[in-house]
Amino acid sequence: MHVIVGAGPVGSATALLLAERGEQVRVITRRGTGPQAPGIELVTADATDAARLAALTTGATALYNCANPAYHRWLTDWPPLAAALLHAAETSGAVLVTMSNLYGYGPVTGPITHDTPLAATHPKLALRVRMWQDALTAHRAGRLRAVEARASDFAGPGSYGVLNEMALSRTAKGGTAYVMGDPDAPHSWTAIDDVARTLVALATDERAWGQAWLVPTPPPVSIRQAAQRANELIGLPTARVRRVPYAVLWAAGLFSTMLKEMRTTHYQFAAPFTMDSSHTEQVFGLKPTPLDDTLAATAASYRDA
């Protein structure tokens, strides 16, 4: 049995992939939501309840942390959830497989690789560093087995992120995208399905445990290039992409919680922010979905909505 906490795009994709492979899957959310498919059990529970989560994880092969608290609540919501996940993994013996991101690296001057150190100092970015360090400490002490996957901004139908919400959702309908940062800065975009495949591979391969791995991701392109290519692939005119000055973004944050929080990660879009996942690809034989496939499917989903 595989236990997944969270039923967002990553949790749902992982559950469906496991179910397709004939595995028994238990998806835990506060409201009992999640994908409907044979082999998937949906459970209503508060994953911050350490005892309850441990009970639900009894006998599991792996425990997947696919939760995604609202960004403005990270400092309050992540610590109890992370503690409960560690307790459940230690109690049950399930491998703790954490879905993470690139925030822990902080600003970088080149592509992020398997060997790039975590150097974030902002409290919210450093929180993800502490979560991994806590899990790694427990792993090295023999209390549990832990592994982490790190992806760049998500791409693909149904995923949330800058590419979809600020660009493709508009340009695929013939509208103009207004984006923060430099629309011509190279950026890495990770497909949701590649995230799911990586999580499942890491959960069941002992070579992965005790390390963090970059999810296989295609070569970077700018958000303008991505939007224009997506339109080209679905037969639309060239996409229009406009830059939103930082001052405007900062001012908008006075009225929007989401935009206020984006001030923290603005650096990721103001300059090149890329990753090199070749080490993961070589070790596990995984390959990223071609970006054209992801862009075409995503743009078509918005066009046809």
PDB file of C-alpha atoms in Angstrom:
ATOM      1  CA  MET A   1       0.000   0.000   0.000  1.00  0.00           C
ATOM      2  CA  HIS A   2       1.109   3.536  -0.781  1.00  0.00           C
ATOM      3  CA  VAL A   3      -0.178   6.452   1.311  1.00  0.00           C
ATOM      4  CA  ILE A   4      -0.367   9.906  -0.232  1.00  0.00           C
ATOM      5  CA  VAL A   5      -1.000  13.087   1.741  1.00  0.00           C
ATOM      6  CA  GLY A   6      -2.547  15.678  -0.543  1.00  0.00           C
ATOM      7  CA  ALA A   7      -4.731  15.419  -3.648  1.00  0.00           C
ATOM      8  CA  GLY A   8      -3.560  18.389  -5.686  1.00  0.00           C
ATOM      9  CA  PRO A   9      -2.098  17.904  -9.166  1.00  0.00           C
ATOM     10  CA  VAL A  10       0.981  16.040  -7.878  1.00  0.00           C
ATOM     11  CA  GLY A  11      -0.815  13.861  -5.339  1.00  0.00           C
ATOM     12  CA  SER A  12      -3.551  12.965  -7.815  1.00  0.00           C
ATOM     13  CA  ALA A  13      -1.132  12.170 -10.633  1.00  0.00           C
ATOM     14  CA  THR A  14       0.944   9.990  -8.301  1.00  0.00           C
ATOM     15  CA  ALA A  15      -2.121   8.140  -7.021  1.00  0.00           C
ATOM     16  CA  LEU A  16      -3.359   7.443 -10.544  1.00  0.00           C
ATOM     17  CA  LEU A  17       0.065   6.250 -11.690  1.00  0.00           C
ATOM     18  CA  LEU A  18       0.356   3.838  -8.780  1.00  0.00           C
ATOM     19  CA  ALA A  19      -3.193   2.573  -9.288  1.00  0.00           C
ATOM     20  CA  GLU A  20      -2.508   1.983 -12.986  1.00  0.00           C
ATOM     21  CA  ARG A  21       0.398  -0.197 -11.910  1.00  0.00           C
ATOM     22  CA  GLY A  22      -1.884  -2.292  -9.730  1.00  0.00           C
ATOM     23  CA  GLU A  23      -0.844  -0.823  -6.382  1.00  0.00           C
ATOM     24  CA  GLN A  24      -3.220  -0.121  -3.511  1.00  0.00           C
ATOM     25  CA  VAL A  25      -3.303   3.603  -2.781  1.00  0.00           C
ATOM     26  CA  ARG A  26      -4.683   5.581   0.149  1.00  0.00           C
ATOM     27  CA  VAL A  27      -5.098   9.320  -0.389  1.00  0.00           C
ATOM     28  CA  ILE A  28      -5.488  11.470   2.732  1.00  0.00           C
ATOM     29  CA  THR A  29      -7.029  14.935   2.647  1.00  0.00           C
ATOM     30  CA  ARG A  30      -9.042  17.051   5.051  1.00  0.00           C
ATOM     31  CA  ARG A  31     -12.178  16.665   2.916  1.00  0.00           C
ATOM     32  CA  GLY A  32     -11.713  13.163   1.568  1.00  0.00           C
ATOM     33  CA  THR A  33     -11.205  14.400  -1.989  1.00  0.00           C
ATOM     34  CA  GLY A  34      -9.011  12.901  -4.665  1.00  0.00           C
ATOM     35  CA  PRO A  35      -8.982  10.949  -7.910  1.00  0.00           C
ATOM     36  CA  GLN A  36     -11.612   8.268  -8.405  1.00  0.00           C
ATOM     37  CA  ALA A  37     -10.141   5.035  -9.743  1.00  0.00           C
ATOM     38  CA  PRO A  38      -9.992   1.324  -8.840  1.00  0.00           C
ATOM     39  CA  GLY A  39      -7.378   0.713  -6.171  1.00  0.00           C
ATOM     40  CA  ILE A  40      -7.579   4.237  -4.715  1.00  0.00           C
ATOM     41  CA  GLU A  41      -9.086   4.748  -1.259  1.00  0.00           C
ATOM     42  CA  LEU A  42      -9.971   8.303  -0.267  1.00  0.00           C
ATOM     43  CA  VAL A  43      -9.706   9.069   3.449  1.00  0.00           C
ATOM     44  CA  THR A  44     -10.832  12.142   5.353  1.00  0.00           C
ATOM     45  CA  ALA A  45      -8.253  13.014   8.013  1.00  0.00           C
ATOM     46  CA  ASP A  46      -6.143  15.842   9.364  1.00  0.00           C
ATOM     47  CA  ALA A  47      -2.587  14.905   8.443  1.00  0.00           C
ATOM     48  CA  THR A  48      -1.203  17.124  11.206  1.00  0.00           C
ATOM     49  CA  ASP A  49      -2.693  14.624  13.705  1.00  0.00           C
ATOM     50  CA  ALA A  50       0.448  12.548  14.134  1.00  0.00           C
ATOM     51  CA  ALA A  51      -1.262   9.576  15.784  1.00  0.00           C
ATOM     52  CA  ARG A  52      -4.017   9.412  13.163  1.00  0.00           C
ATOM     53  CA  LEU A  53      -1.558   9.694  10.292  1.00  0.00           C
ATOM     54  CA  ALA A  54       0.643   6.981  11.790  1.00  0.00           C
ATOM     55  CA  ALA A  55      -2.362   4.674  12.094  1.00  0.00           C
ATOM     56  CA  LEU A  56      -3.347   5.283   8.477  1.00  0.00           C
ATOM     57  CA  THR A  57       0.215   4.567   7.339  1.00  0.00           C
ATOM     58  CA  THR A  58       0.553   1.233   9.167  1.00  0.00           C
ATOM     59  CA  GLY A  59       1.747  -1.432   6.744  1.00  0.00           C
ATOM     60  CA  ALA A  60       2.464   1.028   3.944  1.00  0.00           C
ATOM     61  CA  THR A  61       5.420   0.728   1.589  1.00  0.00           C
ATOM     62  CA  ALA A  62       5.761   4.471   1.182  1.00  0.00           C
ATOM     63  CA  LEU A  63       4.329   7.711   2.539  1.00  0.00           C
ATOM     64  CA  TYR A  64       4.247  10.544  -0.009  1.00  0.00           C
ATOM     65  CA  ASN A  65       4.225  14.143   1.150  1.00  0.00           C
ATOM     66  CA  CYS A  66       2.326  15.821  -1.686  1.00  0.00           C
ATOM     67  CA  ALA A  67       0.698  18.431   0.530  1.00  0.00           C
ATOM     68  CA  ASN A  68       0.772  22.060  -0.509  1.00  0.00           C
ATOM     69  CA  PRO A  69      -0.317  24.551   2.175  1.00  0.00           C
ATOM     70  CA  ALA A  70      -1.183  28.031   1.006  1.00  0.00           C
ATOM     71  CA  TYR A  71       2.084  29.917   0.599  1.00  0.00           C
ATOM     72  CA  HIS A  72       1.127  32.676   3.026  1.00  0.00           C
ATOM     73  CA  ARG A  73       0.560  29.989   5.697  1.00  0.00           C
ATOM     74  CA  TRP A  74       3.787  28.037   5.258  1.00  0.00           C
ATOM     75  CA  LEU A  75       5.366  29.180   8.513  1.00  0.00           C
ATOM     76  CA  THR A  76       2.338  28.067  10.538  1.00  0.00           C
ATOM     77  CA  ASP A  77       1.042  25.054   8.582  1.00  0.00           C
ATOM     78  CA  TRP A  78       4.208  23.239   7.503  1.00  0.00           C
ATOM     79  CA  PRO A  79       5.904  22.579  10.880  1.00  0.00           C
ATOM     80  CA  PRO A  80       3.107  20.452  12.440  1.00  0.00           C
ATOM     81  CA  LEU A  81       2.515  18.630   9.157  1.00  0.00           C
ATOM     82  CA  ALA A  82       6.209  17.901   8.663  1.00  0.00           C
ATOM     83  CA  ALA A  83       6.473  16.620  12.239  1.00  0.00           C
ATOM     84  CA  ALA A  84       3.471  14.333  11.751  1.00  0.00           C
ATOM     85  CA  LEU A  85       4.926  12.926   8.542  1.00  0.00           C
ATOM     86  CA  LEU A  86       8.236  12.164  10.230  1.00  0.00           C
ATOM     87  CA  HIS A  87       6.402  10.448  13.101  1.00  0.00           C
ATOM     88  CA  ALA A  88       4.264   8.374  10.735  1.00  0.00           C
ATOM     89  CA  ALA A  89       7.248   7.283   8.669  1.00  0.00           C
ATOM     90  CA  GLU A  90       9.244   6.352  11.767  1.00  0.00           C
ATOM     91  CA  THR A  91       6.343   4.471  13.334  1.00  0.00           C
ATOM     92  CA  SER A  92       5.239   2.598  10.223  1.00  0.00           C
ATOM     93  CA  GLY A  93       8.538   1.960   8.512  1.00  0.00           C
ATOM     94  CA  ALA A  94       7.210   3.460   5.281  1.00  0.00           C
ATOM     95  CA  VAL A  95       9.691   5.331   3.110  1.00  0.00           C
ATOM     96  CA  LEU A  96       9.020   9.062   3.440  1.00  0.00           C
ATOM     97  CA  VAL A  97       8.937  10.518  -0.076  1.00  0.00           C
ATOM     98  CA  THR A  98       8.707  14.311  -0.064  1.00  0.00           C
ATOM     99  CA  MET A  99       7.710  16.424  -3.038  1.00  0.00           C
ATOM    100  CA  SER A 100       9.627  19.688  -2.856  1.00  0.00           C
ATOM    101  CA  ASN A 101      10.756  22.574  -5.035  1.00  0.00           C
ATOM    102  CA  LEU A 102      13.785  24.741  -5.751  1.00  0.00           C
ATOM    103  CA  TYR A 103      13.052  27.385  -3.110  1.00  0.00           C
ATOM    104  CA  GLY A 104      15.648  25.998  -0.724  1.00  0.00           C
ATOM    105  CA  TYR A 105      18.485  26.946  -3.064  1.00  0.00           C
ATOM    106  CA  GLY A 106      17.703  30.660  -2.895  1.00  0.00           C
ATOM    107  CA  PRO A 107      19.042  32.937  -5.676  1.00  0.00           C
ATOM    108  CA  VAL A 108      21.581  31.187  -7.919  1.00  0.00           C
ATOM    109  CA  THR A 109      23.971  32.309 -10.643  1.00  0.00           C
ATOM    110  CA  GLY A 110      23.888  29.169 -12.784  1.00  0.00           C
ATOM    111  CA  PRO A 111      21.875  26.008 -13.379  1.00  0.00           C
ATOM    112  CA  ILE A 112      20.859  24.114 -10.245  1.00  0.00           C
ATOM    113  CA  THR A 113      22.397  20.630 -10.240  1.00  0.00           C
ATOM    114  CA  HIS A 114      22.397  17.589  -7.991  1.00  0.00           C
ATOM    115  CA  ASP A 115      25.346  19.086  -6.112  1.00  0.00           C
ATOM    116  CA  THR A 116      24.104  22.653  -5.673  1.00  0.00           C
ATOM    117  CA  PRO A 117      23.947  23.474  -1.933  1.00  0.00           C
ATOM    118  CA  LEU A 118      20.803  24.699  -0.210  1.00  0.00           C
ATOM    119  CA  ALA A 119      21.512  28.338   0.621  1.00  0.00           C
ATOM    120  CA  ALA A 120      18.145  30.086   1.059  1.00  0.00           C
ATOM    121  CA  THR A 121      17.960  32.579   3.924  1.00  0.00           C
ATOM    122  CA  HIS A 122      14.445  34.006   3.650  1.00  0.00           C
ATOM    123  CA  PRO A 123      12.324  32.384   6.418  1.00  0.00           C
ATOM    124  CA  LYS A 124       9.820  30.778   4.054  1.00  0.00           C
ATOM    125  CA  LEU A 125      12.460  29.512   1.662  1.00  0.00           C
ATOM    126  CA  ALA A 126      14.677  28.268   4.507  1.00  0.00           C
ATOM    127  CA  LEU A 127      11.700  26.371   5.939  1.00  0.00           C
ATOM    128  CA  ARG A 128      11.966  23.829   3.135  1.00  0.00           C
ATOM    129  CA  VAL A 129      15.674  23.494   3.920  1.00  0.00           C
ATOM    130  CA  ARG A 130      14.913  22.710   7.568  1.00  0.00           C
ATOM    131  CA  MET A 131      12.259  20.170   6.607  1.00  0.00           C
ATOM    132  CA  TRP A 132      14.757  18.234   4.493  1.00  0.00           C
ATOM    133  CA  GLN A 133      17.504  18.535   7.093  1.00  0.00           C
ATOM    134  CA  ASP A 134      15.171  17.128   9.771  1.00  0.00           C
ATOM    135  CA  ALA A 135      14.228  14.205   7.544  1.00  0.00           C
ATOM    136  CA  LEU A 136      17.856  13.580   6.573  1.00  0.00           C
ATOM    137  CA  THR A 137      18.968  13.644  10.197  1.00  0.00           C
ATOM    138  CA  ALA A 138      16.361  11.026  11.077  1.00  0.00           C
ATOM    139  CA  HIS A 139      17.371   8.952   8.058  1.00  0.00           C
ATOM    140  CA  ARG A 140      21.050   9.003   8.993  1.00  0.00           C
ATOM    141  CA  ALA A 141      20.179   8.081  12.562  1.00  0.00           C
ATOM    142  CA  GLY A 142      18.369   4.986  11.272  1.00  0.00           C
ATOM    143  CA  ARG A 143      14.971   6.131  12.550  1.00  0.00           C
ATOM    144  CA  LEU A 144      13.383   6.170   9.098  1.00  0.00           C
ATOM    145  CA  ARG A 145      14.080   6.138   5.379  1.00  0.00           C
ATOM    146  CA  ALA A 146      13.660   9.419   3.554  1.00  0.00           C
ATOM    147  CA  VAL A 147      14.055  10.788   0.047  1.00  0.00           C
ATOM    148  CA  GLU A 148      13.105  14.070  -1.595  1.00  0.00           C
ATOM    149  CA  ALA A 149      12.218  15.088  -5.158  1.00  0.00           C
ATOM    150  CA  ARG A 150      12.648  18.690  -6.267  1.00  0.00           C
ATOM    151  CA  ALA A 151      10.914  20.204  -9.254  1.00  0.00           C
ATOM    152  CA  SER A 152      10.901  23.596 -10.879  1.00  0.00           C
ATOM    153  CA  ASP A 153       7.663  25.453 -11.634  1.00  0.00           C
ATOM    154  CA  PHE A 154       4.960  23.084 -12.799  1.00  0.00           C
ATOM    155  CA  ALA A 155       3.682  22.739 -16.331  1.00  0.00           C
ATOM    156  CA  GLY A 156       0.929  20.602 -17.779  1.00  0.00           C
ATOM    157  CA  PRO A 157      -2.869  20.498 -17.831  1.00  0.00           C
ATOM    158  CA  GLY A 158      -4.416  21.095 -14.429  1.00  0.00           C
ATOM    159  CA  SER A 159      -1.218  22.289 -12.785  1.00  0.00           C
ATOM    160  CA  TYR A 160      -0.861  25.521 -10.856  1.00  0.00           C
ATOM    161  CA  GLY A 161       1.912  28.014 -11.413  1.00  0.00           C
ATOM    162  CA  VAL A 162       3.150  31.061 -13.226  1.00  0.00           C
ATOM    163  CA  LEU A 163       3.288  29.475 -16.678  1.00  0.00           C
ATOM    164  CA  ASN A 164      -0.299  28.283 -16.616  1.00  0.00           C
ATOM    165  CA  GLU A 165      -2.035  30.910 -14.532  1.00  0.00           C
ATOM    166  CA  MET A 166      -0.276  34.041 -15.781  1.00  0.00           C
ATOM    167  CA  ALA A 167       0.495  33.037 -19.355  1.00  0.00           C
ATOM    168  CA  LEU A 168      -1.066  30.024 -21.084  1.00  0.00           C
ATOM    169  CA  SER A 169      -4.520  30.453 -19.554  1.00  0.00           C
ATOM    170  CA  ARG A 170      -4.644  33.818 -21.336  1.00  0.00           C
ATOM    171  CA  THR A 171      -2.590  33.377 -24.492  1.00  0.00           C
ATOM    172  CA  ALA A 172      -4.291  30.100 -25.464  1.00  0.00           C
ATOM    173  CA  LYS A 173      -7.534  32.069 -25.663  1.00  0.00           C
ATOM    174  CA  GLY A 174      -5.997  34.825 -27.762  1.00  0.00           C
ATOM    175  CA  GLY A 175      -5.405  37.163 -24.847  1.00  0.00           C
ATOM    176  CA  THR A 176      -2.315  38.923 -23.543  1.00  0.00           C
ATOM    177  CA  ALA A 177      -0.207  37.512 -20.718  1.00  0.00           C
ATOM    178  CA  TYR A 178       1.080  39.902 -18.059  1.00  0.00           C
ATOM    179  CA  VAL A 179       3.980  38.322 -16.209  1.00  0.00           C
ATOM    180  CA  MET A 180       6.365  39.321 -13.444  1.00  0.00           C
ATOM    181  CA  GLY A 181      10.110  39.433 -13.898  1.00  0.00           C
ATOM    182  CA  ASP A 182      11.866  39.167 -17.234  1.00  0.00           C
ATOM    183  CA  PRO A 183       9.658  37.354 -19.786  1.00  0.00           C
ATOM    184  CA  ASP A 184      12.770  36.539 -21.811  1.00  0.00           C
ATOM    185  CA  ALA A 185      14.792  34.953 -18.986  1.00  0.00           C
ATOM    186  CA  PRO A 186      15.361  31.198 -19.428  1.00  0.00           C
ATOM    187  CA  HIS A 187      13.361  29.169 -16.915  1.00  0.00           C
ATOM    188  CA  SER A 188      12.897  25.463 -16.221  1.00  0.00           C
ATOM    189  CA  TRP A 189       9.367  24.027 -16.359  1.00  0.00           C
ATOM    190  CA  THR A 190       8.650  20.571 -14.905  1.00  0.00           C
ATOM    191  CA  ALA A 191       5.761  18.416 -16.141  1.00  0.00           C
ATOM    192  CA  ILE A 192       3.403  17.072 -13.482  1.00  0.00           C
ATOM    193  CA  ASP A 193       3.490  13.550 -14.948  1.00  0.00           C
ATOM    194  CA  ASP A 194       7.289  13.536 -14.702  1.00  0.00           C
ATOM    195  CA  VAL A 195       6.978  14.495 -11.033  1.00  0.00           C
ATOM    196  CA  ALA A 196       4.701  11.516 -10.386  1.00  0.00           C
ATOM    197  CA  ARG A 197       6.994   9.095 -12.197  1.00  0.00           C
ATOM    198  CA  THR A 198       9.981  10.359 -10.247  1.00  0.00           C
ATOM    199  CA  LEU A 199       8.253  10.084  -6.871  1.00  0.00           C
ATOM    200  CA  VAL A 200       7.276   6.471  -7.538  1.00  0.00           C
ATOM    201  CA  ALA A 201      10.783   5.608  -8.750  1.00  0.00           C
ATOM    202  CA  LEU A 202      12.431   7.133  -5.682  1.00  0.00           C
ATOM    203  CA  ALA A 203      10.032   5.427  -3.284  1.00  0.00           C
ATOM    204  CA  THR A 204      10.966   1.949  -4.463  1.00  0.00           C
ATOM    205  CA  ASP A 205      14.683   2.236  -5.226  1.00  0.00           C
ATOM    206  CA  GLU A 206      17.074   1.990  -2.278  1.00  0.00           C
ATOM    207  CA  ARG A 207      19.740   3.878  -4.205  1.00  0.00           C
ATOM    208  CA  ALA A 208      17.612   7.004  -3.933  1.00  0.00           C
ATOM    209  CA  TRP A 209      17.081   7.033  -0.178  1.00  0.00           C
ATOM    210  CA  GLY A 210      18.942   9.555   1.924  1.00  0.00           C
ATOM    211  CA  GLN A 211      19.319  11.992  -0.963  1.00  0.00           C
ATOM    212  CA  ALA A 212      17.394  14.684  -2.817  1.00  0.00           C
ATOM    213  CA  TRP A 213      16.865  14.373  -6.552  1.00  0.00           C
ATOM    214  CA  LEU A 214      15.934  16.838  -9.280  1.00  0.00           C
ATOM    215  CA  VAL A 215      12.892  15.743 -11.264  1.00  0.00           C
ATOM    216  CA  PRO A 216      13.717  15.168 -14.943  1.00  0.00           C
ATOM    217  CA  THR A 217      12.983  18.464 -16.687  1.00  0.00           C
ATOM    218  CA  PRO A 218      13.444  19.522 -20.328  1.00  0.00           C
ATOM    219  CA  PRO A 219      15.829  22.291 -21.405  1.00  0.00           C
ATOM    220  CA  PRO A 220      14.767  25.744 -20.189  1.00  0.00           C
ATOM    221  CA  VAL A 221      12.870  28.306 -22.213  1.00  0.00           C
ATOM    222  CA  SER A 222      11.597  31.746 -21.298  1.00  0.00           C
ATOM    223  CA  ILE A 223       7.960  32.290 -20.475  1.00  0.00           C
ATOM    224  CA  ARG A 224       7.584  34.257 -23.710  1.00  0.00           C
ATOM    225  CA  GLN A 225       9.071  31.416 -25.730  1.00  0.00           C
ATOM    226  CA  ALA A 226       6.815  28.915 -23.958  1.00  0.00           C
ATOM    227  CA  ALA A 227       3.667  30.934 -24.639  1.00  0.00           C
ATOM    228  CA  GLN A 228       4.565  31.569 -28.258  1.00  0.00           C
ATOM    229  CA  ARG A 229       5.466  27.942 -28.889  1.00  0.00           C
ATOM    230  CA  ALA A 230       2.245  26.766 -27.219  1.00  0.00           C
ATOM    231  CA  ASN A 231       0.161  28.974 -29.492  1.00  0.00           C
ATOM    232  CA  GLU A 232       2.095  27.781 -32.511  1.00  0.00           C
ATOM    233  CA  LEU A 233       1.444  24.162 -31.587  1.00  0.00           C
ATOM    234  CA  ILE A 234      -2.322  24.655 -31.396  1.00  0.00           C
ATOM    235  CA  GLY A 235      -2.546  26.856 -34.463  1.00  0.00           C
ATOM    236  CA  LEU A 236      -3.031  30.260 -32.874  1.00  0.00           C
ATOM    237  CA  PRO A 237      -1.348  33.570 -33.723  1.00  0.00           C
ATOM    238  CA  THR A 238       1.841  34.558 -31.910  1.00  0.00           C
ATOM    239  CA  ALA A 239       1.214  34.973 -28.186  1.00  0.00           C
ATOM    240  CA  ARG A 240       1.466  38.425 -26.664  1.00  0.00           C
ATOM    241  CA  VAL A 241       3.448  38.598 -23.433  1.00  0.00           C
ATOM    242  CA  ARG A 242       3.953  41.790 -21.432  1.00  0.00           C
ATOM    243  CA  ARG A 243       6.171  42.471 -18.437  1.00  0.00           C
ATOM    244  CA  VAL A 244       4.679  43.713 -15.162  1.00  0.00           C
ATOM    245  CA  PRO A 245       7.172  46.074 -13.446  1.00  0.00           C
ATOM    246  CA  TYR A 246       8.176  45.021  -9.942  1.00  0.00           C
ATOM    247  CA  ALA A 247       6.771  48.254  -8.516  1.00  0.00           C
ATOM    248  CA  VAL A 248       3.363  47.333  -9.882  1.00  0.00           C
ATOM    249  CA  LEU A 249       3.635  43.807  -8.465  1.00  0.00           C
ATOM    250  CA  TRP A 250       4.647  45.212  -5.071  1.00  0.00           C
ATOM    251  CA  ALA A 251       1.718  47.635  -5.048  1.00  0.00           C
ATOM    252  CA  ALA A 252      -0.732  44.943  -6.105  1.00  0.00           C
ATOM    253  CA  GLY A 253       0.442  42.901  -3.123  1.00  0.00           C
ATOM    254  CA  LEU A 254      -1.202  45.448  -0.852  1.00  0.00           C
ATOM    255  CA  PHE A 255      -4.550  44.125  -2.052  1.00  0.00           C
ATOM    256  CA  SER A 256      -3.782  40.496  -2.904  1.00  0.00           C
ATOM    257  CA  THR A 257      -2.290  37.918  -0.552  1.00  0.00           C
ATOM    258  CA  MET A 258      -1.071  35.807  -3.460  1.00  0.00           C
ATOM    259  CA  LEU A 259       0.670  38.717  -5.201  1.00  0.00           C
ATOM    260  CA  LYS A 260       2.202  39.854  -1.931  1.00  0.00           C
ATOM    261  CA  GLU A 261       3.753  36.443  -1.440  1.00  0.00           C
ATOM    262  CA  MET A 262       5.168  36.492  -4.970  1.00  0.00           C
ATOM    263  CA  ARG A 263       7.545  39.246  -3.912  1.00  0.00           C
ATOM    264  CA  THR A 264       9.559  36.557  -2.137  1.00  0.00           C
ATOM    265  CA  THR A 265      10.140  34.479  -5.280  1.00  0.00           C
ATOM    266  CA  HIS A 266      10.367  37.320  -7.774  1.00  0.00           C
ATOM    267  CA  TYR A 267      14.111  36.618  -8.144  1.00  0.00           C
ATOM    268  CA  GLN A 268      13.265  33.306  -9.821  1.00  0.00           C
ATOM    269  CA  PHE A 269      11.693  35.169 -12.748  1.00  0.00           C
ATOM    270  CA  ALA A 270      13.840  38.312 -12.871  1.00  0.00           C
ATOM    271  CA  ALA A 271      16.857  36.391 -14.184  1.00  0.00           C
ATOM    272  CA  PRO A 272      17.644  32.917 -15.549  1.00  0.00           C
ATOM    273  CA  PHE A 273      16.458  30.237 -13.120  1.00  0.00           C
ATOM    274  CA  THR A 274      17.199  26.791 -14.482  1.00  0.00           C
ATOM    275  CA  MET A 275      18.007  23.268 -13.414  1.00  0.00           C
ATOM    276  CA  ASP A 276      20.052  20.385 -14.804  1.00  0.00           C
ATOM    277  CA  SER A 277      18.403  17.063 -13.959  1.00  0.00           C
ATOM    278  CA  SER A 278      20.831  14.898 -15.905  1.00  0.00           C
ATOM    279  CA  HIS A 279      22.102  13.106 -12.781  1.00  0.00           C
ATOM    280  CA  THR A 280      18.619  11.838 -11.907  1.00  0.00           C
ATOM    281  CA  GLU A 281      18.043  10.836 -15.511  1.00  0.00           C
ATOM    282  CA  GLN A 282      21.287   8.873 -15.676  1.00  0.00           C
ATOM    283  CA  VAL A 283      20.855   7.055 -12.355  1.00  0.00           C
ATOM    284  CA  PHE A 284      17.230   5.993 -12.778  1.00  0.00           C
ATOM    285  CA  GLY A 285      16.827   5.938 -16.537  1.00  0.00           C
ATOM    286  CA  LEU A 286      14.087   8.562 -16.438  1.00  0.00           C
ATOM    287  CA  LYS A 287      13.519  11.068 -19.226  1.00  0.00           C
ATOM    288  CA  PRO A 288      11.483  14.271 -19.162  1.00  0.00           C
ATOM    289  CA  THR A 289       8.361  14.649 -21.252  1.00  0.00           C
ATOM    290  CA  PRO A 290       9.199  16.762 -24.321  1.00  0.00           C
ATOM    291  CA  LEU A 291       8.209  20.339 -23.573  1.00  0.00           C
ATOM    292  CA  ASP A 292       6.269  20.572 -26.828  1.00  0.00           C
ATOM    293  CA  ASP A 293       3.970  17.779 -25.659  1.00  0.00           C
ATOM    294  CA  THR A 294       3.325  19.520 -22.350  1.00  0.00           C
ATOM    295  CA  LEU A 295       2.761  22.927 -23.921  1.00  0.00           C
ATOM    296  CA  ALA A 296       0.419  21.611 -26.596  1.00  0.00           C
ATOM    297  CA  ALA A 297      -1.722  19.677 -24.117  1.00  0.00           C
ATOM    298  CA  THR A 298      -1.901  22.585 -21.704  1.00  0.00           C
ATOM    299  CA  ALA A 299      -2.727  25.206 -24.308  1.00  0.00           C
ATOM    300  CA  ALA A 300      -5.389  22.988 -25.870  1.00  0.00           C
ATOM    301  CA  SER A 301      -6.993  22.440 -22.465  1.00  0.00           C
ATOM    302  CA  TYR A 302      -7.365  26.205 -21.992  1.00  0.00           C
ATOM    303  CA  ARG A 303      -8.484  26.840 -25.567  1.00  0.00           C
ATOM    304  CA  ASP A 304     -11.181  24.204 -25.343  1.00  0.00           C
ATOM    305  CA  ALA A 305     -12.374  25.011 -21.827  1.00  0.00           C
TER     306      ALA A 305
END
